[in-house]
Amino acid sequence: MTRGEVYQRLELAWWRQLGLTLAPLLLACLFFKASEPGIMALLLFAMGAGSLLISVRTHGVYKRALETTRTHLDTAQEPAAWLNLAAVRRIAFLAASTPAWFAAIGVLFSLHAALVFLLAFASIGLLFLYRIPRLVPPQPAA
C-alpha cells in the first residue's frame, strides 16, 4: 500500500469517527423532547467536561506515535509504524468522542441546549487534533 493510500484510509477513518461521534447526539435531539432539567443533567455535563481530561493523555501518546511514524518513513519499519499510529489513533478517537456521548445521554435528562453544544463542539475540536498531517521525511543532521 502506498503512502497516499494510507493517508486516504486514515482520512476516511477520521470522517467515519466524526459521524459516529455526533450520530447519537443528533438522534437523541430528534427523538426526545426537553422537560424540566434535573440534577442528573448537570451531573452528566460535569462528567462530560471531566472526560476532556482523558484526551490529554491520549494526545501525548498519539503525538509520540506520529513522531515515530515520521522517523520511520522510507525504512523497513514504516508499515508497522503506520499500523501502530492507526491503533493509537483509534483509542484517542474514543477519548475524544466521550464529551459528545455524555451530551447525548444528557439530552435524555433534559440537559440545556447550550451545554449540549459545548460538549459536542469540544468533541469536534478534540477530533481535529487527531487529523493526520502531511508527514515530511526527517531532515539529515547538519
PDB file of C-alpha atoms in Angstrom:
ATOM      1  CA  MET A   1       0.000   0.000   0.000  1.00  0.00           C
ATOM      2  CA  THR A   2       1.359   3.402  -0.898  1.00  0.00           C
ATOM      3  CA  ARG A   3       1.669   6.295   1.499  1.00  0.00           C
ATOM      4  CA  GLY A   4      -1.099   8.164  -0.338  1.00  0.00           C
ATOM      5  CA  GLU A   5      -3.475   5.243   0.148  1.00  0.00           C
ATOM      6  CA  VAL A   6      -2.629   5.138   3.853  1.00  0.00           C
ATOM      7  CA  TYR A   7      -3.388   8.867   4.164  1.00  0.00           C
ATOM      8  CA  GLN A   8      -6.661   8.337   2.323  1.00  0.00           C
ATOM      9  CA  ARG A   9      -7.742   5.487   4.620  1.00  0.00           C
ATOM     10  CA  LEU A  10      -6.799   7.409   7.745  1.00  0.00           C
ATOM     11  CA  GLU A  11      -8.704  10.458   6.474  1.00  0.00           C
ATOM     12  CA  LEU A  12     -11.756   8.312   5.784  1.00  0.00           C
ATOM     13  CA  ALA A  13     -11.493   6.840   9.290  1.00  0.00           C
ATOM     14  CA  TRP A  14     -11.498  10.382  10.711  1.00  0.00           C
ATOM     15  CA  TRP A  15     -14.717  11.282   8.871  1.00  0.00           C
ATOM     16  CA  ARG A  16     -16.287   7.990   9.954  1.00  0.00           C
ATOM     17  CA  GLN A  17     -15.419   8.732  13.586  1.00  0.00           C
ATOM     18  CA  LEU A  18     -16.891  12.223  13.298  1.00  0.00           C
ATOM     19  CA  GLY A  19     -20.169  10.661  12.184  1.00  0.00           C
ATOM     20  CA  LEU A  20     -20.071   8.052  14.948  1.00  0.00           C
ATOM     21  CA  THR A  21     -19.391  10.764  17.493  1.00  0.00           C
ATOM     22  CA  LEU A  22     -22.265  13.029  16.506  1.00  0.00           C
ATOM     23  CA  ALA A  23     -24.894  10.477  15.396  1.00  0.00           C
ATOM     24  CA  PRO A  24     -26.092   9.521  18.919  1.00  0.00           C
ATOM     25  CA  LEU A  25     -26.386  13.198  19.824  1.00  0.00           C
ATOM     26  CA  LEU A  26     -28.370  14.045  16.702  1.00  0.00           C
ATOM     27  CA  LEU A  27     -30.681  11.074  17.186  1.00  0.00           C
ATOM     28  CA  ALA A  28     -31.268  11.963  20.829  1.00  0.00           C
ATOM     29  CA  CYS A  29     -32.053  15.564  19.900  1.00  0.00           C
ATOM     30  CA  LEU A  30     -34.507  14.458  17.207  1.00  0.00           C
ATOM     31  CA  PHE A  31     -36.464  11.926  19.235  1.00  0.00           C
ATOM     32  CA  PHE A  32     -36.518  13.282  22.794  1.00  0.00           C
ATOM     33  CA  LYS A  33     -38.290  16.387  23.989  1.00  0.00           C
ATOM     34  CA  ALA A  34     -36.929  18.603  26.734  1.00  0.00           C
ATOM     35  CA  SER A  35     -38.645  18.731  30.073  1.00  0.00           C
ATOM     36  CA  GLU A  36     -37.567  20.211  33.381  1.00  0.00           C
ATOM     37  CA  PRO A  37     -33.820  19.582  33.844  1.00  0.00           C
ATOM     38  CA  GLY A  38     -32.763  17.831  36.992  1.00  0.00           C
ATOM     39  CA  ILE A  39     -29.574  17.282  38.916  1.00  0.00           C
ATOM     40  CA  MET A  40     -28.742  14.302  36.703  1.00  0.00           C
ATOM     41  CA  ALA A  41     -28.436  16.616  33.674  1.00  0.00           C
ATOM     42  CA  LEU A  42     -25.855  18.772  35.442  1.00  0.00           C
ATOM     43  CA  LEU A  43     -24.027  15.705  36.665  1.00  0.00           C
ATOM     44  CA  LEU A  44     -23.803  14.415  33.093  1.00  0.00           C
ATOM     45  CA  PHE A  45     -22.464  17.779  31.946  1.00  0.00           C
ATOM     46  CA  ALA A  46     -19.807  17.695  34.659  1.00  0.00           C
ATOM     47  CA  MET A  47     -18.843  14.150  33.677  1.00  0.00           C
ATOM     48  CA  GLY A  48     -18.674  15.195  30.010  1.00  0.00           C
ATOM     49  CA  ALA A  49     -16.472  18.166  30.837  1.00  0.00           C
ATOM     50  CA  GLY A  50     -14.283  15.958  33.024  1.00  0.00           C
ATOM     51  CA  SER A  51     -13.908  13.464  30.203  1.00  0.00           C
ATOM     52  CA  LEU A  52     -11.940  16.125  28.336  1.00  0.00           C
ATOM     53  CA  LEU A  53      -9.065  15.327  30.666  1.00  0.00           C
ATOM     54  CA  ILE A  54      -8.900  11.769  29.320  1.00  0.00           C
ATOM     55  CA  SER A  55      -7.832  13.164  25.977  1.00  0.00           C
ATOM     56  CA  VAL A  56      -4.758  14.849  27.471  1.00  0.00           C
ATOM     57  CA  ARG A  57      -3.017  11.517  27.983  1.00  0.00           C
ATOM     58  CA  THR A  58      -4.173  10.015  24.692  1.00  0.00           C
ATOM     59  CA  HIS A  59      -2.980  13.076  22.791  1.00  0.00           C
ATOM     60  CA  GLY A  60       0.538  12.666  24.177  1.00  0.00           C
ATOM     61  CA  VAL A  61       0.597   9.021  23.139  1.00  0.00           C
ATOM     62  CA  TYR A  62      -0.720   9.986  19.692  1.00  0.00           C
ATOM     63  CA  LYS A  63       1.954  12.661  19.210  1.00  0.00           C
ATOM     64  CA  ARG A  64       4.700  10.180  20.133  1.00  0.00           C
ATOM     65  CA  ALA A  65       3.284   7.637  17.666  1.00  0.00           C
ATOM     66  CA  LEU A  66       3.105  10.331  14.993  1.00  0.00           C
ATOM     67  CA  GLU A  67       6.752  11.252  15.595  1.00  0.00           C
ATOM     68  CA  THR A  68       7.744   7.576  15.477  1.00  0.00           C
ATOM     69  CA  THR A  69       5.951   7.225  12.156  1.00  0.00           C
ATOM     70  CA  ARG A  70       7.697  10.318  10.813  1.00  0.00           C
ATOM     71  CA  THR A  71      11.115   8.964  11.758  1.00  0.00           C
ATOM     72  CA  HIS A  72      10.391   5.547  10.206  1.00  0.00           C
ATOM     73  CA  LEU A  73       9.328   6.897   6.807  1.00  0.00           C
ATOM     74  CA  ASP A  74      11.169   5.238   3.917  1.00  0.00           C
ATOM     75  CA  THR A  75      12.507   2.449   6.146  1.00  0.00           C
ATOM     76  CA  ALA A  76      11.547  -1.182   6.623  1.00  0.00           C
ATOM     77  CA  GLN A  77       9.630  -0.258   9.809  1.00  0.00           C
ATOM     78  CA  GLU A  78       7.270   2.141   8.018  1.00  0.00           C
ATOM     79  CA  PRO A  79       4.292  -0.282   7.658  1.00  0.00           C
ATOM     80  CA  ALA A  80       4.491  -1.245  11.336  1.00  0.00           C
ATOM     81  CA  ALA A  81       4.708   2.424  12.326  1.00  0.00           C
ATOM     82  CA  TRP A  82       1.557   3.230  10.310  1.00  0.00           C
ATOM     83  CA  LEU A  83      -0.285   0.328  11.950  1.00  0.00           C
ATOM     84  CA  ASN A  84       0.791   1.494  15.405  1.00  0.00           C
ATOM     85  CA  LEU A  85      -0.309   5.049  14.620  1.00  0.00           C
ATOM     86  CA  ALA A  86      -3.722   3.821  13.466  1.00  0.00           C
ATOM     87  CA  ALA A  87      -4.181   1.730  16.627  1.00  0.00           C
ATOM     88  CA  VAL A  88      -3.199   4.610  18.918  1.00  0.00           C
ATOM     89  CA  ARG A  89      -5.456   6.941  16.970  1.00  0.00           C
ATOM     90  CA  ARG A  90      -8.478   4.645  17.362  1.00  0.00           C
ATOM     91  CA  ILE A  91      -8.100   4.769  21.148  1.00  0.00           C
ATOM     92  CA  ALA A  92      -7.662   8.542  21.006  1.00  0.00           C
ATOM     93  CA  PHE A  93     -10.853   8.799  18.921  1.00  0.00           C
ATOM     94  CA  LEU A  94     -12.789   7.090  21.699  1.00  0.00           C
ATOM     95  CA  ALA A  95     -11.420   9.505  24.274  1.00  0.00           C
ATOM     96  CA  ALA A  96     -12.224  12.490  22.046  1.00  0.00           C
ATOM     97  CA  SER A  97     -15.796  11.291  21.481  1.00  0.00           C
ATOM     98  CA  THR A  98     -16.799  10.903  25.111  1.00  0.00           C
ATOM     99  CA  PRO A  99     -17.953  14.525  25.694  1.00  0.00           C
ATOM    100  CA  ALA A 100     -20.445  14.284  22.817  1.00  0.00           C
ATOM    101  CA  TRP A 101     -21.660  10.912  24.045  1.00  0.00           C
ATOM    102  CA  PHE A 102     -22.229  12.351  27.519  1.00  0.00           C
ATOM    103  CA  ALA A 103     -24.159  15.173  25.838  1.00  0.00           C
ATOM    104  CA  ALA A 104     -26.336  12.602  24.041  1.00  0.00           C
ATOM    105  CA  ILE A 105     -27.144  10.949  27.354  1.00  0.00           C
ATOM    106  CA  GLY A 106     -27.697  14.397  28.867  1.00  0.00           C
ATOM    107  CA  VAL A 107     -30.346  15.143  26.237  1.00  0.00           C
ATOM    108  CA  LEU A 108     -32.347  12.243  27.667  1.00  0.00           C
ATOM    109  CA  PHE A 109     -32.245  14.045  31.038  1.00  0.00           C
ATOM    110  CA  SER A 110     -33.088  17.467  29.512  1.00  0.00           C
ATOM    111  CA  LEU A 111     -29.594  18.961  29.519  1.00  0.00           C
ATOM    112  CA  HIS A 112     -29.746  22.582  28.384  1.00  0.00           C
ATOM    113  CA  ALA A 113     -29.049  23.089  24.674  1.00  0.00           C
ATOM    114  CA  ALA A 114     -26.093  25.426  25.275  1.00  0.00           C
ATOM    115  CA  LEU A 115     -24.363  22.794  27.392  1.00  0.00           C
ATOM    116  CA  VAL A 116     -25.080  20.132  24.779  1.00  0.00           C
ATOM    117  CA  PHE A 117     -23.464  22.301  22.116  1.00  0.00           C
ATOM    118  CA  LEU A 118     -20.447  22.967  24.327  1.00  0.00           C
ATOM    119  CA  LEU A 119     -19.821  19.254  24.784  1.00  0.00           C
ATOM    120  CA  ALA A 120     -20.429  18.493  21.101  1.00  0.00           C
ATOM    121  CA  PHE A 121     -18.040  21.207  19.933  1.00  0.00           C
ATOM    122  CA  ALA A 122     -15.464  20.066  22.478  1.00  0.00           C
ATOM    123  CA  SER A 123     -15.532  16.615  20.890  1.00  0.00           C
ATOM    124  CA  ILE A 124     -15.261  18.059  17.404  1.00  0.00           C
ATOM    125  CA  GLY A 125     -12.305  20.184  18.498  1.00  0.00           C
ATOM    126  CA  LEU A 126     -10.599  17.161  20.021  1.00  0.00           C
ATOM    127  CA  LEU A 127     -11.177  15.145  16.875  1.00  0.00           C
ATOM    128  CA  PHE A 128      -9.466  17.857  14.852  1.00  0.00           C
ATOM    129  CA  LEU A 129      -6.345  17.260  16.941  1.00  0.00           C
ATOM    130  CA  TYR A 130      -6.198  13.717  15.552  1.00  0.00           C
ATOM    131  CA  ARG A 131      -6.172  14.539  11.851  1.00  0.00           C
ATOM    132  CA  ILE A 132      -3.083  13.158  10.139  1.00  0.00           C
ATOM    133  CA  PRO A 133      -0.753  15.932   8.954  1.00  0.00           C
ATOM    134  CA  ARG A 134       1.289  15.522   5.827  1.00  0.00           C
ATOM    135  CA  LEU A 135       4.419  13.959   7.257  1.00  0.00           C
ATOM    136  CA  VAL A 136       7.702  15.302   5.972  1.00  0.00           C
ATOM    137  CA  PRO A 137      10.682  12.929   5.930  1.00  0.00           C
ATOM    138  CA  PRO A 138      13.227  13.831   8.628  1.00  0.00           C
ATOM    139  CA  GLN A 139      15.957  16.234   7.630  1.00  0.00           C
ATOM    140  CA  PRO A 140      19.505  14.911   7.789  1.00  0.00           C
ATOM    141  CA  ALA A 141      21.583  16.286  10.645  1.00  0.00           C
ATOM    142  CA  ALA A 142      23.665  19.256   9.592  1.00  0.00           C
TER     143      ALA A 142
END
